[in-house]
């Protein structure tokens, strides 16, 4: 989704008509819902930001929404609509009756195969040839699906007439699909000598891949998945935390008030060992919550770490931030941000009668937003309830809205005993009581429905007086929880509390319907709140930036993790802030501003996202605000994790895709290295640090650098060292060095500087560059990394051709690396042909 920015120009001469510039707002996959009122529309995205547009008329507004909604269904989710006002009637009917779109036969068969192939499994879909025909496909006897010999399934036609539906071969007419299917469930269907019966319907799933979608990027689906096979979280020393008052108990944990001593200026772990936080003038304290695993449950420490790892790798404005984990002897402590006003259930009980309906809807929408974010990443929280929702801002004062953060789920759901699971009724989904392996995103939807009841009833917990056996029986009998008097809201809650997991709505649907149901709020939420004075979302004020910790340093600047909190109440978002080192030259300051201008123009999933700037002293000092990428750089990540060759090649492919995009805009990076490639999750990397990036003028092949400065010479191509000329192909050389780093798993003893110095000998200053040029002119290159397949090393050496024009372009490298990734994904290391 893009918006156009128009610039006017005052002049006494005739004004030239400049084409309006497009500004990115989001991709279609990031849209959650759209709200329309008269000629005004609001397009809401996953992080709770929204784009307000005013059109010439209500009809024009509906037309634009229809366009966006259509593209959303074409590229993101074919069975979802973004706004009730433009919902296609046939799609609404399909959703109500569990009907798939006009999928080809092979796609629907593949879906049934994934569902389990049991006897009586069936699916309804629209015909690809006849708009008024439905196809009912039914499986028999749980046999393996085979398209060639199709005795194990049959397809039956259902014809839609003016006001009825008829199964071919059965003359009886039914006014709706639902009534026809209900009638068929009590019958058997005959096809020749074969008999079929309907037992379980295979329903459409949110965002599932089928021939109804245009897949623009093959790996879009992998980006949604965060594979937590490797633990990843920030490690905190015991002397960095102070334990204070005991706050209560969680599941197998004790919770304490605490303080985290944050030291800025510590450049290494060794240095931190010698200075206590009291001795460091730059130290400060942060109020935190300490969740300590009970020593008697040390056997589930791994499950405890899995939770910490999950919460450390996600970043959403309505999810509590986990600072890290402290392991000290027998103590395992999760350090989480302190949320001032505590659990929502306590607040609801203490303020009964003071809370408006609008306040409750706001809370529910914020919670649904966080869960929609997790669902899109295929992540399960597993313990959604009012006591795990923390209130960062009360929102009872005029002009302010409440603000919540969903806390961590506690110990992993998989280690809970049967008794502990039953104790969580009615929040735990029924399918998870007997089998923890049934935990899925659908379980969070059940928990959300129960939590919504808690919010409606001021934390009066359903079934609180029931015994464990009564609770279990309540589920076994499929009884229903009490509903609020507001009929439409009760309908939404009942959809979440459906005993069939597949029939629960997606959180996108929940968000859309909650917005539709929300009554008129006495607060004018469409106007700018005085508590948030910044109207431009890309302008950040320094006073609201709260430093968490340093993330890393480059040649000219350093990057730190901050919380941007304009309300000063803990509701801010985590951002990465890059600032120049002190004492920089005017040339560096100029380049710094150019870096910001370059980042503003970039929008690619493999390039770190620009969020805005923070300036002071009349813009003499400018800080760059970027998205926070939780897992850090590949240089820091790879030595600590066992990453396969296939995964390394996936990362390399994504780097090339990001660089190909950069080159398509006529930019060169000039500092491509593992330290500047960040890991969003275990499947997606992003290129960062554009401090040395330059724009190649149109019609030119290279950019000549004139300024002096500290340069990453061991990553530079020979023409860069000799003539200060930077071609697009110079970035390809740097990619070859980066690929070398990745294949050595960023082992510091094998680093490019270390290897080159071993070859040229210890030198200083310009002599290092001269000897490096001599070495490269002789045709010497970095040697093949250990266990590197020959064909990959040959590709690496192609990137290091002396003649720039002989090197491959990034657009050519992408399919090559993709093929390598597919090849080595299925091969064992023992069969690699290494150099």
PDB file of N, CA and C in Angstrom, residues 552-559 577-585 588-589 592 621-624:
ATOM      1  N   UNK A 552      25.986  -2.718  19.319  1.00  0.00           N
ATOM      2  CA  UNK A 552      27.192  -2.954  18.531  1.00  0.00           C
ATOM      3  C   UNK A 552      27.781  -1.665  18.006  1.00  0.00           C
ATOM      4  N   UNK A 553      28.960  -1.785  17.400  1.00  0.00           N
ATOM      5  CA  UNK A 553      29.667  -0.635  16.846  1.00  0.00           C
ATOM      6  C   UNK A 553      30.112  -0.920  15.431  1.00  0.00           C
ATOM      7  N   UNK A 554      30.092   0.135  14.598  1.00  0.00           N
ATOM      8  CA  UNK A 554      30.643   0.061  13.258  1.00  0.00           C
ATOM      9  C   UNK A 554      31.888   0.916  13.173  1.00  0.00           C
ATOM     10  N   UNK A 555      32.301   1.219  11.955  1.00  0.00           N
ATOM     11  CA  UNK A 555      33.521   2.010  11.778  1.00  0.00           C
ATOM     12  C   UNK A 555      33.319   3.449  12.239  1.00  0.00           C
ATOM     13  N   UNK A 556      32.117   3.973  12.056  1.00  0.00           N
ATOM     14  CA  UNK A 556      31.913   5.394  12.320  1.00  0.00           C
ATOM     15  C   UNK A 556      30.837   5.675  13.365  1.00  0.00           C
ATOM     16  N   UNK A 557      30.042   4.684  13.699  1.00  0.00           N
ATOM     17  CA  UNK A 557      28.966   4.933  14.646  1.00  0.00           C
ATOM     18  C   UNK A 557      28.692   3.721  15.501  1.00  0.00           C
ATOM     19  N   UNK A 558      27.788   3.872  16.446  1.00  0.00           N
ATOM     20  CA  UNK A 558      27.391   2.735  17.274  1.00  0.00           C
ATOM     21  C   UNK A 558      25.877   2.655  17.328  1.00  0.00           C
ATOM     22  N   UNK A 559      25.381   1.452  17.590  1.00  0.00           N
ATOM     23  CA  UNK A 559      23.948   1.189  17.611  1.00  0.00           C
ATOM     24  C   UNK A 559      23.559   0.712  19.000  1.00  0.00           C
ATOM     25  N   UNK A 577      18.792   2.529  17.718  1.00  0.00           N
ATOM     26  CA  UNK A 577      19.198   3.918  17.479  1.00  0.00           C
ATOM     27  C   UNK A 577      20.676   3.939  17.109  1.00  0.00           C
ATOM     28  N   UNK A 578      20.963   4.489  15.951  1.00  0.00           N
ATOM     29  CA  UNK A 578      22.355   4.609  15.500  1.00  0.00           C
ATOM     30  C   UNK A 578      22.794   6.060  15.622  1.00  0.00           C
ATOM     31  N   UNK A 579      23.956   6.274  16.202  1.00  0.00           N
ATOM     32  CA  UNK A 579      24.490   7.622  16.358  1.00  0.00           C
ATOM     33  C   UNK A 579      25.963   7.623  15.987  1.00  0.00           C
ATOM     34  N   UNK A 580      26.443   8.768  15.516  1.00  0.00           N
ATOM     35  CA  UNK A 580      27.853   8.899  15.170  1.00  0.00           C
ATOM     36  C   UNK A 580      28.704   8.967  16.418  1.00  0.00           C
ATOM     37  N   UNK A 581      29.927   8.479  16.305  1.00  0.00           N
ATOM     38  CA  UNK A 581      30.869   8.618  17.404  1.00  0.00           C
ATOM     39  C   UNK A 581      31.263  10.085  17.550  1.00  0.00           C
ATOM     40  N   UNK A 582      31.648  10.469  18.752  1.00  0.00           N
ATOM     41  CA  UNK A 582      32.010  11.862  19.011  1.00  0.00           C
ATOM     42  C   UNK A 582      33.263  12.244  18.231  1.00  0.00           C
ATOM     43  N   UNK A 583      33.359  13.526  17.912  1.00  0.00           N
ATOM     44  CA  UNK A 583      34.545  14.028  17.220  1.00  0.00           C
ATOM     45  C   UNK A 583      34.578  13.722  15.745  1.00  0.00           C
ATOM     46  N   UNK A 584      33.418  13.504  15.139  1.00  0.00           N
ATOM     47  CA  UNK A 584      33.383  13.183  13.714  1.00  0.00           C
ATOM     48  C   UNK A 584      33.630  14.437  12.877  1.00  0.00           C
ATOM     49  N   UNK A 585      34.218  14.244  11.717  1.00  0.00           N
ATOM     50  CA  UNK A 585      34.491  15.353  10.808  1.00  0.00           C
ATOM     51  C   UNK A 585      33.207  15.829  10.145  1.00  0.00           C
ATOM     52  N   UNK A 588      32.031  13.405   7.574  1.00  0.00           N
ATOM     53  CA  UNK A 588      31.268  12.278   8.108  1.00  0.00           C
ATOM     54  C   UNK A 588      29.842  12.685   8.432  1.00  0.00           C
ATOM     55  N   UNK A 589      29.663  13.887   8.965  1.00  0.00           N
ATOM     56  CA  UNK A 589      28.315  14.374   9.263  1.00  0.00           C
ATOM     57  C   UNK A 589      27.490  14.480   7.984  1.00  0.00           C
ATOM     58  N   UNK A 592      26.606  11.090   6.915  1.00  0.00           N
ATOM     59  CA  UNK A 592      25.609  10.571   7.855  1.00  0.00           C
ATOM     60  C   UNK A 592      24.199  10.959   7.408  1.00  0.00           C
ATOM     61  N   UNK A 621      23.032  17.521  15.578  1.00  0.00           N
ATOM     62  CA  UNK A 621      23.201  16.127  15.986  1.00  0.00           C
ATOM     63  C   UNK A 621      21.942  15.368  15.582  1.00  0.00           C
ATOM     64  N   UNK A 622      22.114  14.325  14.794  1.00  0.00           N
ATOM     65  CA  UNK A 622      20.978  13.547  14.312  1.00  0.00           C
ATOM     66  C   UNK A 622      21.208  12.078  14.643  1.00  0.00           C
ATOM     67  N   UNK A 623      20.198  11.441  15.227  1.00  0.00           N
ATOM     68  CA  UNK A 623      20.236  10.003  15.476  1.00  0.00           C
ATOM     69  C   UNK A 623      19.273   9.312  14.516  1.00  0.00           C
ATOM     70  N   UNK A 624      19.690   8.176  14.030  1.00  0.00           N
ATOM     71  CA  UNK A 624      18.890   7.395  13.092  1.00  0.00           C
ATOM     72  C   UNK A 624      18.122   6.326  13.858  1.00  0.00           C
TER      73      UNK A 624
END
